[in-house]
CSV table of C-alpha atoms in Angstrom, one decimal:
chain,number,residue,atom,x,y,z
E,217,MET,CA,15.3,-12.1,-3.2
E,218,LYS,CA,17.2,-11.1,-0.1
E,219,LEU,CA,18.1,-12.6,3.5
E,220,ALA,CA,17.4,-11.3,6.5
E,221,PHE,CA,17.5,-11.9,10.6
E,222,ASN,CA,14.8,-11.7,13.0
E,223,THR,CA,16.7,-10.4,16.3
E,224,TRP,CA,14.5,-12.4,19.0
E,225,VAL,CA,16.8,-14.9,19.3
E,226,TYR,CA,19.4,-11.9,20.5
E,227,SER,CA,17.2,-9.9,22.7
E,228,SER,CA,15.0,-10.4,25.5
E,229,PHE,CA,11.6,-11.3,24.0
E,230,PRO,CA,10.2,-13.8,25.0
E,231,VAL,CA,13.0,-15.8,26.6
E,232,TRP,CA,15.1,-13.4,29.2
E,233,VAL,CA,18.3,-14.3,27.6
E,234,PRO,CA,20.7,-13.9,25.8
E,235,ALA,CA,20.4,-10.4,25.5
E,236,TYR,CA,22.4,-8.0,23.8
E,237,PRO,CA,22.1,-4.6,22.8
E,238,LEU,CA,20.5,-3.6,19.6
E,239,ASP,CA,23.9,-1.9,18.4
E,240,GLU,CA,25.8,-5.2,18.5
E,241,THR,CA,23.1,-7.1,17.2
E,242,ILE,CA,22.6,-5.1,13.9
E,243,ARG,CA,26.7,-5.6,13.3
E,244,ARG,CA,27.0,-9.3,14.8
E,245,ILE,CA,24.0,-10.0,12.3
E,246,ALA,CA,25.7,-7.7,9.4
E,247,ALA,CA,29.0,-9.1,9.9
E,248,ILE,CA,27.7,-13.0,8.7
E,249,GLY,CA,26.5,-11.4,5.6
E,250,TYR,CA,23.0,-10.9,6.0
E,251,ASP,CA,21.1,-8.6,3.6
E,252,GLY,CA,18.6,-7.2,6.2
E,253,ILE,CA,17.8,-7.3,9.6
E,254,GLU,CA,14.0,-8.0,11.3
E,255,ILE,CA,13.8,-6.0,14.8
E,256,GLY,CA,11.6,-6.7,17.2
E,257,ALA,CA,10.3,-3.7,18.8
E,258,ALA,CA,10.5,-5.1,22.3
E,259,ALA,CA,13.0,-4.1,25.3
E,260,PRO,CA,15.6,-3.9,25.2
E,261,HIS,CA,16.1,-3.3,21.5
E,262,ALA,CA,13.4,-1.2,20.0
E,263,TYR,CA,11.0,-1.0,22.3
E,264,PRO,CA,9.5,2.6,20.9
E,265,ASP,CA,8.8,4.5,24.0
E,266,HIS,CA,12.5,3.6,25.4
E,267,LEU,CA,14.1,5.1,22.4
E,268,SER,CA,14.9,9.2,22.9
E,269,PRO,CA,15.8,10.8,20.0
E,270,ALA,CA,19.3,10.4,20.2
E,271,ARG,CA,19.1,6.9,20.5
E,272,ARG,CA,16.9,6.5,17.6
E,273,ARG,CA,19.5,8.7,15.1
E,274,GLU,CA,22.4,6.4,16.3
E,275,ILE,CA,20.7,2.8,15.5
E,276,ARG,CA,19.9,4.5,12.4
E,277,SER,CA,23.8,5.3,11.9
E,278,VAL,CA,24.6,2.0,13.3
E,279,LEU,CA,22.4,0.2,10.4
E,280,GLU,CA,24.0,2.9,7.8
E,281,SER,CA,27.7,1.9,8.3
E,282,SER,CA,27.1,-1.5,8.9
E,283,GLY,CA,25.5,-1.9,5.3
E,284,ILE,CA,22.5,-4.0,6.3
E,285,ALA,CA,18.7,-2.9,5.4
E,286,LEU,CA,15.9,-2.5,8.1
E,287,ALA,CA,13.8,-5.5,6.8
E,288,SER,CA,11.0,-5.4,8.3
E,289,MET,CA,9.7,-4.3,12.1
E,290,LEU,CA,7.3,-6.5,14.6
E,291,PRO,CA,5.7,-5.7,17.7
E,292,ALA,CA,5.8,-8.1,20.6
E,293,PRO,CA,2.4,-9.4,21.3
E,294,GLY,CA,1.0,-11.1,24.1
E,295,GLY,CA,2.4,-10.8,28.0
E,296,GLY,CA,1.9,-7.4,30.3
E,297,PRO,CA,-0.2,-4.7,28.0
E,298,GLY,CA,-1.3,-7.4,25.7
E,299,PHE,CA,-1.1,-5.8,22.1
E,300,ASN,CA,-4.2,-7.8,21.1
E,301,VAL,CA,-6.0,-5.8,18.3
E,302,ALA,CA,-8.8,-8.9,18.6
E,303,SER,CA,-9.2,-8.4,22.7
E,304,PRO,CA,-13.4,-7.5,23.8
E,305,ILE,CA,-11.6,-5.3,26.0
E,306,ALA,CA,-11.5,-1.7,24.2
E,307,GLU,CA,-8.8,0.0,26.1
E,308,GLU,CA,-6.2,-3.3,25.0
E,309,ARG,CA,-7.2,-3.0,21.6
E,310,ALA,CA,-6.8,1.2,21.1
E,311,ASP,CA,-3.7,1.0,22.9
E,312,ALA,CA,-2.6,-2.3,20.7
E,313,ILE,CA,-3.2,-0.1,17.7
E,314,SER,CA,-1.1,2.7,19.4
E,315,GLN,CA,1.2,0.5,19.4
E,316,TYR,CA,1.4,-0.9,15.8
E,317,LYS,CA,1.5,2.9,15.3
E,318,LYS,CA,4.3,3.6,17.2
E,319,VAL,CA,6.7,0.7,15.3
E,320,THR,CA,5.5,1.8,12.4
E,321,ASP,CA,6.8,5.5,12.9
E,322,LEU,CA,9.8,3.4,14.0
E,323,CYS,CA,10.0,1.5,10.8
E,324,ALA,CA,9.9,4.4,8.8
E,325,GLU,CA,12.4,6.3,10.8
E,326,TRP,CA,15.4,3.6,10.3
E,327,GLY,CA,14.4,3.1,6.4
E,328,GLY,CA,12.3,0.2,6.8
E,329,LYS,CA,9.4,-0.2,4.4
E,330,THR,CA,7.4,-3.2,6.2
E,331,VAL,CA,5.8,-4.1,9.5
E,332,LEU,CA,4.2,-7.2,10.4
E,333,TYR,CA,1.1,-7.5,11.6
E,334,VAL,CA,0.0,-10.6,13.9
E,335,ALA,CA,-3.9,-10.5,14.1
E,336,GLY,CA,-4.6,-11.0,17.6
E,337,TRP,CA,-6.3,-13.9,19.3
E,338,GLN,CA,-9.8,-14.8,20.2
E,339,ILE,CA,-10.5,-14.5,23.9
E,340,PHE,CA,-13.2,-17.1,25.9
E,341,GLY,CA,-16.4,-15.0,25.7
E,342,SER,CA,-16.0,-13.3,22.5
E,343,SER,CA,-17.2,-14.8,19.3
E,344,ARG,CA,-14.7,-15.5,16.0
E,345,ASP,CA,-16.6,-12.7,14.3
E,346,GLU,CA,-16.6,-10.2,16.7
E,347,ALA,CA,-12.7,-11.3,17.3
E,348,PHE,CA,-12.3,-10.7,13.7
E,349,ALA,CA,-13.9,-7.9,12.9
E,350,TRP,CA,-12.0,-5.9,15.7
E,351,SER,CA,-9.2,-7.0,14.0
E,352,ARG,CA,-10.0,-6.2,10.4
E,353,ASP,CA,-11.0,-2.4,12.2
E,354,ALA,CA,-7.8,-2.1,13.4
E,355,LEU,CA,-5.6,-3.5,10.5
E,356,ALA,CA,-7.6,-0.6,8.3
E,357,ASP,CA,-6.8,1.7,11.0
E,358,ILE,CA,-3.0,1.1,11.7
E,359,ALA,CA,-3.0,0.3,7.6
E,360,ASP,CA,-3.7,3.7,6.9
E,361,HIS,CA,-1.0,5.7,8.9
E,362,ALA,CA,1.7,3.2,7.9
E,363,ALA,CA,0.1,4.7,3.9
E,364,THR,CA,1.5,7.7,5.3
E,365,LEU,CA,4.7,6.8,5.8
E,366,GLY,CA,5.4,4.2,3.0
E,367,VAL,CA,5.0,1.1,4.7
E,368,THR,CA,2.9,-2.3,4.4
E,369,MET,CA,1.4,-3.9,6.6
E,370,ALA,CA,1.9,-8.0,6.1
E,371,ILE,CA,-0.6,-10.2,8.2
E,372,GLU,CA,1.3,-13.5,9.4
E,373,PRO,CA,-1.0,-16.9,10.1
E,374,THR,CA,0.0,-17.8,13.4
E,375,SER,CA,-1.1,-21.4,14.0
E,376,ALA,CA,1.0,-22.4,16.6
E,377,ASP,CA,0.4,-19.2,18.5
E,378,SER,CA,-3.2,-18.0,18.1
E,379,ASN,CA,-5.9,-19.4,16.9
E,380,LEU,CA,-7.7,-16.4,14.5
E,381,ILE,CA,-5.8,-16.1,11.5
E,382,ASP,CA,-4.8,-19.4,11.5
E,383,SER,CA,-4.3,-20.9,7.8
E,384,CYS,CA,-3.4,-19.1,4.3
E,385,ASP,CA,-7.5,-18.7,4.1
E,386,ASP,CA,-7.3,-16.9,7.0
E,387,ALA,CA,-5.3,-14.4,5.7
E,388,ILE,CA,-6.8,-14.1,2.6
E,389,ALA,CA,-10.0,-13.4,3.8
E,390,LEU,CA,-8.6,-10.7,6.3
E,391,LEU,CA,-6.6,-9.4,3.3
E,392,HIS,CA,-9.2,-8.7,1.4
E,393,ALA,CA,-12.0,-7.5,4.0
E,394,VAL,CA,-9.1,-4.9,5.0
E,395,ASP,CA,-8.4,-4.4,0.8
E,396,LYS,CA,-6.4,-1.4,1.4
E,397,PRO,CA,-3.4,-1.0,-1.1
E,398,ASN,CA,-0.4,-1.5,1.6
E,399,VAL,CA,-2.2,-4.6,3.1
E,400,GLY,CA,0.0,-8.3,1.8
E,401,ALA,CA,0.4,-11.1,3.8
E,402,MET,CA,3.3,-13.5,5.0
E,403,PHE,CA,3.9,-17.0,6.3
E,404,ASP,CA,6.1,-18.7,8.5
E,405,THR,CA,7.3,-22.1,7.9
E,406,TYR,CA,7.4,-23.3,11.2
E,407,HIS,CA,3.6,-22.1,11.3
E,408,THR,CA,2.9,-24.5,8.2
E,409,LEU,CA,5.0,-27.5,10.0
E,410,TYR,CA,2.4,-26.8,13.2
E,411,ARG,CA,-0.5,-27.7,10.6
E,412,ASN,CA,1.2,-29.9,8.4
E,413,GLU,CA,0.8,-28.1,5.5
E,414,VAL,CA,3.3,-27.4,2.3
E,415,PRO,CA,4.7,-24.6,2.4
E,416,THR,CA,4.9,-23.8,-1.6
E,417,ASP,CA,1.3,-23.8,-1.5
E,418,TYR,CA,1.4,-20.6,0.4
E,419,VAL,CA,3.3,-19.0,-2.4
E,420,HIS,CA,1.5,-20.0,-4.7
E,421,ARG,CA,-1.6,-18.9,-3.3
E,422,LEU,CA,-0.9,-15.5,-2.0
E,423,GLY,CA,0.4,-14.8,-5.5
E,424,LYS,CA,1.8,-11.0,-5.8
E,425,ASP,CA,0.2,-10.3,-1.9
E,426,LEU,CA,3.3,-12.1,-1.0
E,427,VAL,CA,5.1,-9.6,0.7
E,428,HIS,CA,7.6,-11.4,3.3
E,429,LEU,CA,9.1,-14.8,4.8
E,430,HIS,CA,9.9,-16.5,7.7
E,431,LEU,CA,12.0,-19.2,7.6
E,432,ALA,CA,12.3,-21.6,10.6
E,433,ASP,CA,12.2,-25.2,11.6
E,434,VAL,CA,11.2,-28.4,13.7
E,435,ASN,CA,11.7,-26.5,17.2
E,436,ARG,CA,12.8,-23.2,15.8
E,437,ASP,CA,16.1,-24.6,14.6
E,438,PRO,CA,17.8,-23.3,11.4
E,439,PRO,CA,16.4,-24.4,8.4
E,440,GLN,CA,18.3,-27.5,7.3
E,441,PRO,CA,17.4,-30.7,5.9
E,442,GLY,CA,14.1,-32.5,6.6
E,443,PRO,CA,10.5,-32.0,6.3
E,444,VAL,CA,10.5,-28.8,4.9
E,445,ASP,CA,11.3,-28.6,1.1
E,446,TYR,CA,13.8,-25.6,1.2
E,447,ALA,CA,15.2,-25.7,-2.5
E,448,GLY,CA,11.3,-26.6,-3.4
E,449,LEU,CA,10.3,-23.2,-1.4
E,450,VAL,CA,13.0,-21.1,-2.9
E,451,ALA,CA,12.4,-22.5,-6.8
E,452,ALA,CA,8.4,-21.1,-6.1
E,453,LEU,CA,9.4,-17.8,-4.8
E,454,LYS,CA,11.3,-17.7,-8.2
E,455,ALA,CA,8.8,-18.4,-10.0
E,456,ASN,CA,6.2,-16.3,-8.7
E,457,ASP,CA,8.8,-13.0,-8.7
E,458,PHE,CA,9.2,-12.4,-5.2
E,459,ALA,CA,11.9,-9.9,-4.4
E,460,GLY,CA,11.5,-9.3,-0.7
E,461,TYR,CA,13.4,-11.1,2.4
E,462,LEU,CA,13.3,-14.3,3.4
E,463,THR,CA,13.8,-14.0,7.7
E,464,MET,CA,15.5,-16.6,9.5
E,465,GLU,CA,13.2,-16.2,12.7
E,466,ILE,CA,14.8,-18.8,14.8
E,467,GLY,CA,16.0,-20.2,18.5
E,468,PHE,CA,14.2,-17.6,20.6
E,469,ASN,CA,11.7,-20.3,21.9
E,470,ARG,CA,14.5,-21.5,24.4
E,471,ARG,CA,17.4,-20.2,26.2
E,472,GLY,CA,20.7,-22.1,25.5
E,473,VAL,CA,20.8,-21.2,22.0
E,474,ASP,CA,24.2,-19.3,20.5
E,475,PRO,CA,22.6,-16.6,18.1
E,476,ASP,CA,25.9,-15.9,16.0
E,477,GLN,CA,26.1,-20.0,15.1
E,478,PHE,CA,22.2,-20.1,14.4
E,479,ALA,CA,22.4,-17.4,12.4
E,480,ARG,CA,25.8,-18.9,10.3
E,481,ARG,CA,24.2,-22.2,10.3
E,482,ALA,CA,20.4,-20.7,8.7
E,483,TYR,CA,22.6,-18.1,6.0
E,484,ASP,CA,25.2,-20.9,4.9
E,485,PHE,CA,22.0,-23.5,4.1
E,486,ILE,CA,20.0,-21.1,2.5
E,487,LYS,CA,22.2,-18.6,0.4
E,488,PRO,CA,23.4,-20.8,-2.1
E,489,MET,CA,19.7,-22.1,-3.0
E,490,LEU,CA,19.1,-18.3,-4.0
């Protein structure tokens, strides 16, 4: 198992500040000791349409010189363009699929192998079955594109933020509905806390289909002693031969957070357990 850190708290999504350039963010996360970095595809860091070929080469060089791997990437759903793969608006679904493919291209270009899939959300006036079908079809399309690049799509249940893929059962249902070898699943301890569920249950139920993991405590704080049994979670991951990244996705939900401090606190708490 390896440790990674998500860039949201260093960027301008969804809270505008603090904000640091991506190359600066990479160097800081690498200096703390993380094995990998999870890059959010939002401005000003890695919004694909804003990156020139020269800037893409520059970021790849910074990753390599910093000795840190691109653990994963993810788009920024919601807000202006929406990027809701389960939208009843066909044009929005098409734009969301296009964005996922752009993020997947960028991930592969920077040496990454995993892109997270947020399955969208049901809009009033559409049924859950319709939303699920739209998301399923979008994921199948995106996964076919990702397969040509050697990239795996990881379905994330996002219960605190959405209403479609809300649980482990929902993630498994979508996984089986798409049924492609480069589609797996992940979960976030923040969302399991929201549902008052036991994170280790997700580990055992997903088994070999578990390809990624987010760690976050109450209020998106760094992992710490409290309601999440992190030691038990790590033990369950070891028992299931999980060899992916444990990624800290913390601190980005509010202003007034010191990203370096949060990154260091999370690393110092989890690293000894590995």
